[in-house]
Structures are given as structure tokens and as C-alpha cells.
Short mmCIF file of C-alpha atoms and ligand atoms in Angstrom, two decimals:
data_model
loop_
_atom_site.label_atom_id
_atom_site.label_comp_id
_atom_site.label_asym_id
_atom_site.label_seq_id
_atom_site.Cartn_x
_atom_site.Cartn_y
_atom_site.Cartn_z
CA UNK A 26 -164.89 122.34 -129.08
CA UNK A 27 -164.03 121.81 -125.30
CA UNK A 28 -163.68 118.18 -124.63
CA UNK A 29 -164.61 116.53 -121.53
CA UNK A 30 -163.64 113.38 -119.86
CA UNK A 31 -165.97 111.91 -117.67
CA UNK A 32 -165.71 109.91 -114.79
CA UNK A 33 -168.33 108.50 -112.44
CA UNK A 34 -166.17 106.05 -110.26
CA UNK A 35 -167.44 103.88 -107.47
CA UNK A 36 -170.18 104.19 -104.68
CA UNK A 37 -172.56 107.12 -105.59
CA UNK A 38 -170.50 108.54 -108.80
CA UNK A 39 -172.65 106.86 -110.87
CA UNK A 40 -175.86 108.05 -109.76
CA UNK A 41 -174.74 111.65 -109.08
CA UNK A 42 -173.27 111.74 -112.82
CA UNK A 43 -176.08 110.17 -114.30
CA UNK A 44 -178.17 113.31 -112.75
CA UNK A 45 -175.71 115.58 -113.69
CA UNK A 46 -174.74 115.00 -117.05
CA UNK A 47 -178.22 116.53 -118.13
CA UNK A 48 -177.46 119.73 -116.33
CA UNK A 49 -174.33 120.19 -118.17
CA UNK A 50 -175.98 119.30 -121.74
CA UNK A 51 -178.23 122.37 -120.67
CA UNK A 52 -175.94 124.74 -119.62
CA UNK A 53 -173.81 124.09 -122.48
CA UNK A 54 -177.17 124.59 -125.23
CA UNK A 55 -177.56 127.53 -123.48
CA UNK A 56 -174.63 129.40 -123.89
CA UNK A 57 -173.62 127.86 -127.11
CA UNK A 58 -170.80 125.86 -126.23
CA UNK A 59 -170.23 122.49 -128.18
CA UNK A 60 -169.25 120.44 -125.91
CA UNK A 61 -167.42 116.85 -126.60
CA UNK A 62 -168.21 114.41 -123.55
CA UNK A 63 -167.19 110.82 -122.98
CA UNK A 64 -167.67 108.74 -120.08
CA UNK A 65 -164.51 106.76 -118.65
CA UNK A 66 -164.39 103.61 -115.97
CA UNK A 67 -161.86 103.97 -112.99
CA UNK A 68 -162.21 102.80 -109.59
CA UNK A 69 -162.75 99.69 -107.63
CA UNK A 70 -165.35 97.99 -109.73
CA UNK A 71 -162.75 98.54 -112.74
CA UNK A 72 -159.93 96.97 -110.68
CA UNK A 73 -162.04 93.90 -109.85
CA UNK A 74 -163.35 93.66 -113.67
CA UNK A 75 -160.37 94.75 -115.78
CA UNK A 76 -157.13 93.99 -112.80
CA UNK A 77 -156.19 98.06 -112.82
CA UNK A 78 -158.00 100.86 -111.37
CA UNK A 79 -156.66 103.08 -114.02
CA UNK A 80 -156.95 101.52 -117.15
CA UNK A 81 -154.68 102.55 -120.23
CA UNK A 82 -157.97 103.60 -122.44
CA UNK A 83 -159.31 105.71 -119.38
CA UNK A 84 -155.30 107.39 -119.00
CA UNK A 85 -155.56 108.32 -122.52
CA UNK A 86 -158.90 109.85 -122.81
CA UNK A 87 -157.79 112.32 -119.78
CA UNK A 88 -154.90 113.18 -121.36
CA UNK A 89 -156.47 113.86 -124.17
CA UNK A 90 -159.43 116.00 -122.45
CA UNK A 91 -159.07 119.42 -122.15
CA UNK A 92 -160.43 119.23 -118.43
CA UNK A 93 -161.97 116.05 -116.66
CA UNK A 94 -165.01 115.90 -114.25
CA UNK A 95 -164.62 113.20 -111.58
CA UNK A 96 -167.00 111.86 -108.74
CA UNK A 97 -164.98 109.82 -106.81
CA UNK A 98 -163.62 106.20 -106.80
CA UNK A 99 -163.48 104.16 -103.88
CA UNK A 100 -160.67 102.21 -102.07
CA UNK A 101 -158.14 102.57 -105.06
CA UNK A 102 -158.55 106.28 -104.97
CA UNK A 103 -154.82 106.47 -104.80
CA UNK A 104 -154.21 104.99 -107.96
CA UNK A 105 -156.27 106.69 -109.69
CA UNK A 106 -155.96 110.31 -108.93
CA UNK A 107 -152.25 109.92 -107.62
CA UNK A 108 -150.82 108.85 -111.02
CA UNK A 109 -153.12 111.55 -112.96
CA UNK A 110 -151.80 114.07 -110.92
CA UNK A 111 -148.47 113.12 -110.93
CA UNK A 112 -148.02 112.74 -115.44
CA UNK A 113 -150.66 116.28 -115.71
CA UNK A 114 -148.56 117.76 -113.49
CA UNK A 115 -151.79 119.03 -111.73
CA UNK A 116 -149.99 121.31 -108.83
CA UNK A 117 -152.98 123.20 -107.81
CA UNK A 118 -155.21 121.84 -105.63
CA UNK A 119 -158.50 124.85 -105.63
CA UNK A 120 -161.08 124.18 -102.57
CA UNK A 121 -163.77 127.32 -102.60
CA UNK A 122 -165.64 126.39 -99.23
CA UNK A 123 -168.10 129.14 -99.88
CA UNK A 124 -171.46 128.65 -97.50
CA UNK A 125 -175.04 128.46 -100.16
CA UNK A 126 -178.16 128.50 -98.41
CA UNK A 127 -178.15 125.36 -96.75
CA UNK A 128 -179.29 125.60 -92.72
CA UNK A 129 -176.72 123.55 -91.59
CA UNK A 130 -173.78 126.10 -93.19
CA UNK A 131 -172.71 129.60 -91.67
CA UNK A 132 -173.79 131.92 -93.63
CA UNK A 133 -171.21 133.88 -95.19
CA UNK A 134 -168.10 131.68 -95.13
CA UNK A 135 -166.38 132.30 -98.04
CA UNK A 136 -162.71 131.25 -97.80
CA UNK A 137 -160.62 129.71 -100.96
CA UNK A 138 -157.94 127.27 -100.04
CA UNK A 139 -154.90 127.04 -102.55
CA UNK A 140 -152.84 123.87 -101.88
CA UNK A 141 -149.94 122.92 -102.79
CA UNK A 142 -150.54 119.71 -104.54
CA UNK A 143 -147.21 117.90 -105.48
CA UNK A 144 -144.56 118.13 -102.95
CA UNK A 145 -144.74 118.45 -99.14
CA UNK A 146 -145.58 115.27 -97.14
CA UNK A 147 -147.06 113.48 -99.77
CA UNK A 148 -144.42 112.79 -101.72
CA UNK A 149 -144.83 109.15 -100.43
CA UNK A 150 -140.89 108.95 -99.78
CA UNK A 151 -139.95 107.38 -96.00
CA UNK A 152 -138.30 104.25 -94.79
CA UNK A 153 -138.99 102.49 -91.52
CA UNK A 154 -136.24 101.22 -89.30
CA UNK A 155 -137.06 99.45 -86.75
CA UNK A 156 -139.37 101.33 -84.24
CA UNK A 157 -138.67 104.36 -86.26
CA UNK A 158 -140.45 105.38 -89.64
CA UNK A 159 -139.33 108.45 -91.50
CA UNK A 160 -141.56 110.55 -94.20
CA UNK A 161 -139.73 113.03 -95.98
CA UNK A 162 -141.09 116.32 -96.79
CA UNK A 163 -139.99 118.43 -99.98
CA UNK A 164 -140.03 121.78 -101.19
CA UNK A 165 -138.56 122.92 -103.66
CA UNK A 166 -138.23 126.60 -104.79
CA UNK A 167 -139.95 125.94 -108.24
CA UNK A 168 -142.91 124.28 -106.50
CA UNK A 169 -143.11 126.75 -104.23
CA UNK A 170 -143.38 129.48 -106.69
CA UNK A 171 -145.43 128.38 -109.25
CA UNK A 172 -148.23 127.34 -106.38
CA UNK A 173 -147.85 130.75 -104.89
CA UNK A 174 -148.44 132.70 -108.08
CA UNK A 175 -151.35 130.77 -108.86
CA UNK A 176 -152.96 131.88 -105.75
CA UNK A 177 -152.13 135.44 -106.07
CA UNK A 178 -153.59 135.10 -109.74
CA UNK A 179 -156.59 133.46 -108.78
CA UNK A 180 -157.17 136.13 -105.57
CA UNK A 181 -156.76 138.65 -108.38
CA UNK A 182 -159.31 137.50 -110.91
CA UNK A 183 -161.98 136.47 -108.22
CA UNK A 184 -161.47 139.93 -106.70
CA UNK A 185 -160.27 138.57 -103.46
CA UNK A 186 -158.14 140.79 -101.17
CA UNK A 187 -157.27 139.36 -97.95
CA UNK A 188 -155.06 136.72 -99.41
CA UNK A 189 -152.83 135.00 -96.28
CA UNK A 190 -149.51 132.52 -96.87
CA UNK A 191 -150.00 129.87 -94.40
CA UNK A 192 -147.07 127.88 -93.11
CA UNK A 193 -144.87 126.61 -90.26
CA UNK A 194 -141.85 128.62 -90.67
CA UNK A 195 -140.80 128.94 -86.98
CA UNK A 196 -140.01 125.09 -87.05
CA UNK A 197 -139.82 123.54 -91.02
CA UNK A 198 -137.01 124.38 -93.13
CA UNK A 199 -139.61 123.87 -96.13
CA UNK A 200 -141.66 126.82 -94.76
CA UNK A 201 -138.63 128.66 -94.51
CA UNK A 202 -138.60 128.45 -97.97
CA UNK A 203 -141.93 128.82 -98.94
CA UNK A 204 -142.31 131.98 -96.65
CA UNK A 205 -139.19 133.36 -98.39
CA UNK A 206 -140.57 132.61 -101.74
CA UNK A 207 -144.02 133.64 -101.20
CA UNK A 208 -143.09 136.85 -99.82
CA UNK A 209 -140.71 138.03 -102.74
CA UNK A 210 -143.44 137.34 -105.10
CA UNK A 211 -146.76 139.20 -103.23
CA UNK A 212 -145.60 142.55 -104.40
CA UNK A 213 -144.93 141.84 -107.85
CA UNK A 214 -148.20 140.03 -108.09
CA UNK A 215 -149.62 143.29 -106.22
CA UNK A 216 -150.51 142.35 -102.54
CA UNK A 217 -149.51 143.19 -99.66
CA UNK A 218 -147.75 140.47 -98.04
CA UNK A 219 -149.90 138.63 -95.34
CA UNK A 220 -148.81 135.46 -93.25
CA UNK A 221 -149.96 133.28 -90.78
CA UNK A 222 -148.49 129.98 -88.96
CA UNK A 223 -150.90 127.23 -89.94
CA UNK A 224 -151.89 126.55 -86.09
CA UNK A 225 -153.27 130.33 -85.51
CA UNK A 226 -154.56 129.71 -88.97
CA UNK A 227 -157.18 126.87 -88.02
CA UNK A 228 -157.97 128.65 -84.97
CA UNK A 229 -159.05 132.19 -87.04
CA UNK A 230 -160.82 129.97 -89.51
CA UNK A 231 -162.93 128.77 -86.96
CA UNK A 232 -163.42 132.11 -85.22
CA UNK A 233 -162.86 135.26 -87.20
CA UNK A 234 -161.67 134.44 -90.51
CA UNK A 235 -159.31 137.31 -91.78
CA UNK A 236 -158.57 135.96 -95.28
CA UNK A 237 -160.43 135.37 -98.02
CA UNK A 238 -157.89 133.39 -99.92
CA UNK A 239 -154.99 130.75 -98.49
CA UNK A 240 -152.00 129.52 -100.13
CA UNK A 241 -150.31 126.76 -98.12
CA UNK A 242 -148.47 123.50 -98.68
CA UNK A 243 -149.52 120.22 -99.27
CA UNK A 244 -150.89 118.83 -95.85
CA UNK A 245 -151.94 121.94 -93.90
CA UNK A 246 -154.31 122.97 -96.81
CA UNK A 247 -155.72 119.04 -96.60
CA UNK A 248 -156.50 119.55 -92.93
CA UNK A 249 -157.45 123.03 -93.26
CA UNK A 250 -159.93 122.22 -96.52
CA UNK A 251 -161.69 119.75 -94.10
CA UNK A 252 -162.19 122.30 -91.41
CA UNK A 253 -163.67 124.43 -93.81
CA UNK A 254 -166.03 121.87 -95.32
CA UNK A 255 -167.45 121.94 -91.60
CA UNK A 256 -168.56 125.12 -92.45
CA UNK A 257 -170.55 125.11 -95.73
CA UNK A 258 -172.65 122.44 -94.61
CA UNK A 259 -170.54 119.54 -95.03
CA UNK A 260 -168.87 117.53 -97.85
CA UNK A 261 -171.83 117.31 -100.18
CA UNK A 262 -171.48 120.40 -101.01
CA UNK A 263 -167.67 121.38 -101.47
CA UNK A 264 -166.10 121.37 -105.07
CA UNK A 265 -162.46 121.09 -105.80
CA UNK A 266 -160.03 121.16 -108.62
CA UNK A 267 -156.75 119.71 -109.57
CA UNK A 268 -154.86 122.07 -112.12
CA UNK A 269 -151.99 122.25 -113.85
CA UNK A 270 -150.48 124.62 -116.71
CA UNK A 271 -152.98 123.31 -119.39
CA UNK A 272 -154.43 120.40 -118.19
CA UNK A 273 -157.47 119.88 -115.19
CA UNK A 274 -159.31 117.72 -113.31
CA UNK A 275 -162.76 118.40 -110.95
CA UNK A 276 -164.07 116.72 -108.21
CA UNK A 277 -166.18 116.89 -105.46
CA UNK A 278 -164.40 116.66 -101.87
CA UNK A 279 -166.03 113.81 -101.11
CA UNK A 280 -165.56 110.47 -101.36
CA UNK A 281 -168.13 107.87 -102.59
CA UNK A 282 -169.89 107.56 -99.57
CA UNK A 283 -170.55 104.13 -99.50
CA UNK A 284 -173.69 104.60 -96.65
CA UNK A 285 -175.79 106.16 -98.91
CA UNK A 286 -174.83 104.50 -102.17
CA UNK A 287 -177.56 103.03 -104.09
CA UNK A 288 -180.18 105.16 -102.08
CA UNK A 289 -180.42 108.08 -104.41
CA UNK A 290 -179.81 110.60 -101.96
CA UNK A 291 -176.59 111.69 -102.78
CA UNK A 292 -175.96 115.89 -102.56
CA UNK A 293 -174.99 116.28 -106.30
CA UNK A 294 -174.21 120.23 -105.31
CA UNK A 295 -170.40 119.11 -105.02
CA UNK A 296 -170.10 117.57 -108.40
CA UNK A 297 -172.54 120.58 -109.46
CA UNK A 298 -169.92 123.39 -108.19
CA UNK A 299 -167.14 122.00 -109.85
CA UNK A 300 -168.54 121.21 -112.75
CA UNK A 301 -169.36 125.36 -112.40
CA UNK A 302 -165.30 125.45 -111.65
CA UNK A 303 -164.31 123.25 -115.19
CA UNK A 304 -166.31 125.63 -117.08
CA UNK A 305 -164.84 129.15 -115.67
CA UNK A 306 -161.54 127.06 -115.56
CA UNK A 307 -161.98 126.20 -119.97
CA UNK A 308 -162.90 130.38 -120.50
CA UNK A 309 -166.75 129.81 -120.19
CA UNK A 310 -166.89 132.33 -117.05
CA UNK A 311 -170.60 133.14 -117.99
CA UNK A 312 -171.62 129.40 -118.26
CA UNK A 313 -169.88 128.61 -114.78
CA UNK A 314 -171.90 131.70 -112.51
CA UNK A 315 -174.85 130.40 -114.07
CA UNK A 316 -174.90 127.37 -112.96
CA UNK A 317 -173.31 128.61 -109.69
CA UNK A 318 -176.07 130.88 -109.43
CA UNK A 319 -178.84 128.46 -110.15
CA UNK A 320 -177.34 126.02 -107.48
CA UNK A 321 -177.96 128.60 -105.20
CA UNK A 322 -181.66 129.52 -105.88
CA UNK A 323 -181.81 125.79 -105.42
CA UNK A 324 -180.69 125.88 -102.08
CA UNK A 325 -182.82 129.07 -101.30
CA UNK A 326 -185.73 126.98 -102.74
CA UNK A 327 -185.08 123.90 -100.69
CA UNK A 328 -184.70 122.15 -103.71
CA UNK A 329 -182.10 119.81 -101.76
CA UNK A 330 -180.93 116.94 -100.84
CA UNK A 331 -181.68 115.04 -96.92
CA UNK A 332 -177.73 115.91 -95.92
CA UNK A 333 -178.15 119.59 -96.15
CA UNK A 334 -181.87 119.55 -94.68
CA UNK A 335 -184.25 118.92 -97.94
CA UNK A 336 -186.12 115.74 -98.88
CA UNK A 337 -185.38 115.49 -102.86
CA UNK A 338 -183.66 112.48 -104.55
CA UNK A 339 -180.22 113.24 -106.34
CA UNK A 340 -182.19 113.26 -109.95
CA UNK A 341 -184.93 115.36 -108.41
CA UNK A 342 -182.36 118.36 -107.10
CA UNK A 343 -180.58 117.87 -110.85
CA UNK A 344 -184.08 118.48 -112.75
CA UNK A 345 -184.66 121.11 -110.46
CA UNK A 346 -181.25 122.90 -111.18
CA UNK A 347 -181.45 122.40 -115.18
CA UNK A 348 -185.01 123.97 -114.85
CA UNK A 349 -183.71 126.90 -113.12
CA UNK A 350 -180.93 127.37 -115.70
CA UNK A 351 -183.39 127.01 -118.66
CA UNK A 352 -185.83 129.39 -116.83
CA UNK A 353 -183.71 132.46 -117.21
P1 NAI B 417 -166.95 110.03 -97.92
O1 NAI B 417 -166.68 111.41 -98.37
O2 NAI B 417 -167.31 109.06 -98.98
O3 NAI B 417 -168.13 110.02 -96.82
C1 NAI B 417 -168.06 110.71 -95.59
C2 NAI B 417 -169.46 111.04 -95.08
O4 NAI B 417 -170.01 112.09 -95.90
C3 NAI B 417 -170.43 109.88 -95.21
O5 NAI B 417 -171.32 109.88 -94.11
C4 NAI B 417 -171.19 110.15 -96.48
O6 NAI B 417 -172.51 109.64 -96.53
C5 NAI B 417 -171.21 111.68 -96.52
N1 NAI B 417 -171.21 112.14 -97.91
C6 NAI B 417 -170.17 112.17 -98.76
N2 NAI B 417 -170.55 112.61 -99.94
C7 NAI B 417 -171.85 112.90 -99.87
C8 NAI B 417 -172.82 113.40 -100.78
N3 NAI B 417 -172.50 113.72 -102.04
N4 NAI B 417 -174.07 113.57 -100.34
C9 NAI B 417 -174.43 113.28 -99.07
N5 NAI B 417 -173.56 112.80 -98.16
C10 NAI B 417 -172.29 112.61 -98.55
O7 NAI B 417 -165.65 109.55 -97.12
P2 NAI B 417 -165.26 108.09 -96.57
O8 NAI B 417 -166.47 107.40 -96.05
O9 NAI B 417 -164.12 108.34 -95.68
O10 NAI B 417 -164.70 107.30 -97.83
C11 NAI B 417 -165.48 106.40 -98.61
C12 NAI B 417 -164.65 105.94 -99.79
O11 NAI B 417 -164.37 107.03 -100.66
C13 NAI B 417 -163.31 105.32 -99.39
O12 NAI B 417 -163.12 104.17 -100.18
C14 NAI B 417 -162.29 106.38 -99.76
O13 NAI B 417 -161.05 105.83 -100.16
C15 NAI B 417 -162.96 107.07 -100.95
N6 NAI B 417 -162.58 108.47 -101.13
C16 NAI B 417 -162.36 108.88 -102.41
C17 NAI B 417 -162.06 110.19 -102.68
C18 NAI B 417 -161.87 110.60 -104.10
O14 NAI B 417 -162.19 109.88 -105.01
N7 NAI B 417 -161.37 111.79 -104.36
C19 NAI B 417 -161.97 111.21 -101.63
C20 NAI B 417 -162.28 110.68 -100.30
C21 NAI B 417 -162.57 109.36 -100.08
#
């Protein structure tokens, strides 16, 4: 029995996981999967209530979890999804921008970025001197590796070809080695090796898009992910996950978008899509294109939210989803 760790967060998490938790109960009935789900505080409103963003009972019940499902937390996003990442070893950061029926996304866009999700620039290790602040950037063989499989291995299994390394080798010693690691491992993984330096990379993403998949490092799949989210109608709908070796967490792009919180006109599509990604993720493939599909007859429908051109409330696109699961 899959269990699940919950957690709404700040801004419009609770709202979009109040809408979605249904769905999921659904899905689940349907295709028979017993699923164990408890709801977990984290975020600002924790911080101001219990002094920690993270707190100890909320650590433990997503270590415990076989996967989590996150909205978002606010201002103290940082130390909440920093320090989970950091103990679950979650080195995979998965960002499908893949274009549903929405009129303000191209239609078609389909590209998977794999980033690198522990080392690079965001290691958070610098000093300042004076005028002059340092940030150190790290790779390390090992990291390198292990991210560059995964993408290989996921291109695989989705049945996704064009998959291109993307890095700065001409100028970054870390490049240097991620190129050099990257390419000894295509072959074995079978694929041809492809590569592309991250600056040509955002231009062909805008223009012509040769890849279907990208494996980069930490900060160039960041920026890159963001470009793509231009694409697919923006961040409401744009799913992501953090993954490790056993251990996951979901979450929509976005963050809790405090303009619209309270409103109830928050895209739950995001939260919807990686919800679809936790399932696939936990071995219920079947459960996950389900709902994936039925998110997209939603969007065919109209059945949307104001952001992506419809007039429904968050609950409203939610009911409308679980009815299209239920229907077939
Ligand atoms: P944001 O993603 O919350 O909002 C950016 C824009 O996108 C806003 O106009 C917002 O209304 C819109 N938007 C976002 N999600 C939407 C949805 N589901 N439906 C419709 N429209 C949506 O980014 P922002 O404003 O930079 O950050 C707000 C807070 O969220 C900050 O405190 C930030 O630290 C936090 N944050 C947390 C993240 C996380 O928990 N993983 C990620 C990004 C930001």
C-alpha cells in the first residue's frame, strides 16, 4: 500500500489540494490501488505558528512516504525543499513542459528537461571579500553520472529519441567533465551521443527544438525549465519532480502565487500532472496516463481555469477532471 505524504504549503496550496485530493481518491478506486494519504504543514504559516518551516513531525512523515505531493510554500521555500532534497538525496530534478490544449501554449511542445539537482551552482558555497563575492560550482564525476543515466533511462522508457547533453564545455571545467562523462555513457545506455552548448540550446528551444529530452546541470536546466514553461501556457500548468534512488517528491513549478490566493482561481493542472508523474513514478503507469489523459480532454473541453483562457474555479476544473476519469 503506496503511502503518500501530503503537502499543501502556503498561498494557493491549500485550495488547489483541497480540489485535488478528490481526484486522486478517484483515480486510485479506479484502478485498485490502496492508497495511504496524510496531510503535512510546511511553509510560512508553519514558521510563524510552530518557529520552523520544516517541522520534525512533517520531516518524518516524508521520509517515511514512499513519494510526497507538494504545492508550494512561500518565502521559506528554501528550507523546506532544500533540506528534503539534500537528506533524500533527490538528484533528479524531471520538468515535462509538454503543451495540452490550452490557447495560450504552442501546440506540440513536448520537451523533457533532466536537471541536475544537487551540485552545480547551488551548492550554496561562496565567500565575499570585499567588492568581490565568489560562488563555487561542483561537479563531481558520481553526480554527473548518476544524473546522466537517469536521463538516458527515462528517454528510453518514454520512447524519446532525440535526447541532447546540454552544457558549457568550451569555458567550465565542470562541463568538461560532465561532457566527458555523459558521452562515455550514451552508447552503453544505447544513444547516439548528441550535445549542445546551453546558449545555442535556449536559442533552438525557442525556434526549432531538435531534442525531445535534455540532460544538463543544475542552473542551465533552471533557466532553461522556465523558458519552456513559456511555452505550455505558463506555470499553471507545468509539473515537476524531485527523485532520488527510492525516495520522491512532486510539485508543481510554481510557486504559491500569492495574487491570486484566496480567489479560487488557481490552475490545479500543475499539481494535477505531477500528481500523474508520482503515480507512473510508484509503478501505477496505467493510473498516471489516465489522469494525464483526462487533464487533457479537460483542456480540449475548456474545462479550465482564467490563466490558461477558461472561466472555472480551481474546485470546478477538479470535479470536472474526476468526472472524466470516472466516465471511462
Ligand atoms: P509564482 O509561481 O507563485 O507566481 C508567478 C505568477 O504565476 C503569478 O502571476 C501567479 O499568479 C501565476 N501562477 C502561479 N501559479 C499559478 C497557478 N497554479 N494558477 C494560475 N496562476 C499561477 O512565483 P512568485 O510570485 O515569484 O513567488 C511567490 C512565492 O512562491 C514566493 O514566496 C516564492 O518564494 C514561492 N515559490 C515557491 C516555490 C516552491 O514551493 N517550489 C517555487 C517558486 C516560488
Amino acid at each position: 500500500m503506496p503511502r503518500i505524504a501530503l503537502i499543501p504549503g502556503d498561498g494557493v496550496g491549500p485550495e488547489i489540494m483541497d480540489a485535488v485530493i478528490p481526484v486522486l481518491e478517484a483515480l486510485a478506486d479506479k484502478h485498485g490501488i490502496t492508497l495511504q494519504m496524510e496531510v503535512y504543514e510546511a511553509g510560512d504559516e508553519t514558521k510563524k505558528r510552530r518557529g520552523v518551516a520544516l517541522p520534525e513531525d512533517t520531516f518524518e512523515g516524508v521520509r517515511k512516504a514512499d513519494a510526497t505531493l507538494m504545492v508550494a510554500v512561500g518565502e521559506t521555500a528554501k528550507e523546506v525543499i532544500l533540506p528534503i532534497r539534500q537528506e533524500l538525496d533527490l538528484y533528479v530534478n524531471l520538468r515535462p513542459a509538454k503543451s495540452y490544449p490550452v490557447p495560450n501554449a504552442v501546440q506540440g511542445f513536448d520537451v523533457t528537461i533532466v536537471r541536475e539537482n544537487t551540485e552545480g551552482l547551488y551548492v550554496r558555497a561562496g565567500w565575499t571579500n570585499g567588492d568581490t563575492a565568489i560562488d563555487l560550482r561542483v561537479a563531481t564525476r558520481r553526480g554527473s553520472e548518476r544524473i546522466c543515466r537517469y536521463g538516458y533511462r527515462y528517454a528510453k522508457e518514454e520512447g524519446k529519441e532525440r535526447v541532447y547533453v546540454v552544457h558549457k564545455a568550451n569555458v567550465l571545467l565542470g562541463c568538461k567533465l560532465f561532457r566527458e562523462v555523459c558521452s562515455s555513457i550514451a552508447e552503453e545506455e544505447g544513444f547516439e551521443y548528441r550535445e549542445m552548448y546551453v546558449d545555442a540550446a535556449a536559442m533552438r528551444l525557442a525556434m526549432d527544438r531538435p531534442f525531445d529530452v535534455i540532460i544538463t546541470t543544475n542552473m542551465f536546466g533552471d533557466i532553461l525549465a522556465d523558458l519552456a514553461a513559456a511555452y505550455i501556457g505558463g506555470l499553471g500548468m507545468y509539473p515537476s519532480g524531485n527523485i532520488g534512488d527510492d525516495k520522491a517528491v512532486f510539485e508543481p513549478v510554481h510557486g504559491t502565487a500569492p495574487d491570486i490566493a484566496g480567489k479560487g482561481i488557481a490552475n490545479p493542472m500543475a499539481t494535477l500532472l505531477s500528481a500523474a508523474m508520482m503515480f507512473k513514478w510508484l509503478g501505477y503507469r496505467e493510473a498516471g496516463e489516465d489522469l494525464e489523459r483526462a487533464v487533457w480532454r479537460a483542456c480540449e473541453l475548456g474545462y479550465t481555469t482564467p490563466d490558461v483562457g477558461g472561466k472555472m474555479r480551481t474546485w470546478e476544473v477538479c470535479a470536472s477532471v474526476r468526472d472524466l476519469i470516472l466516465a471511462r
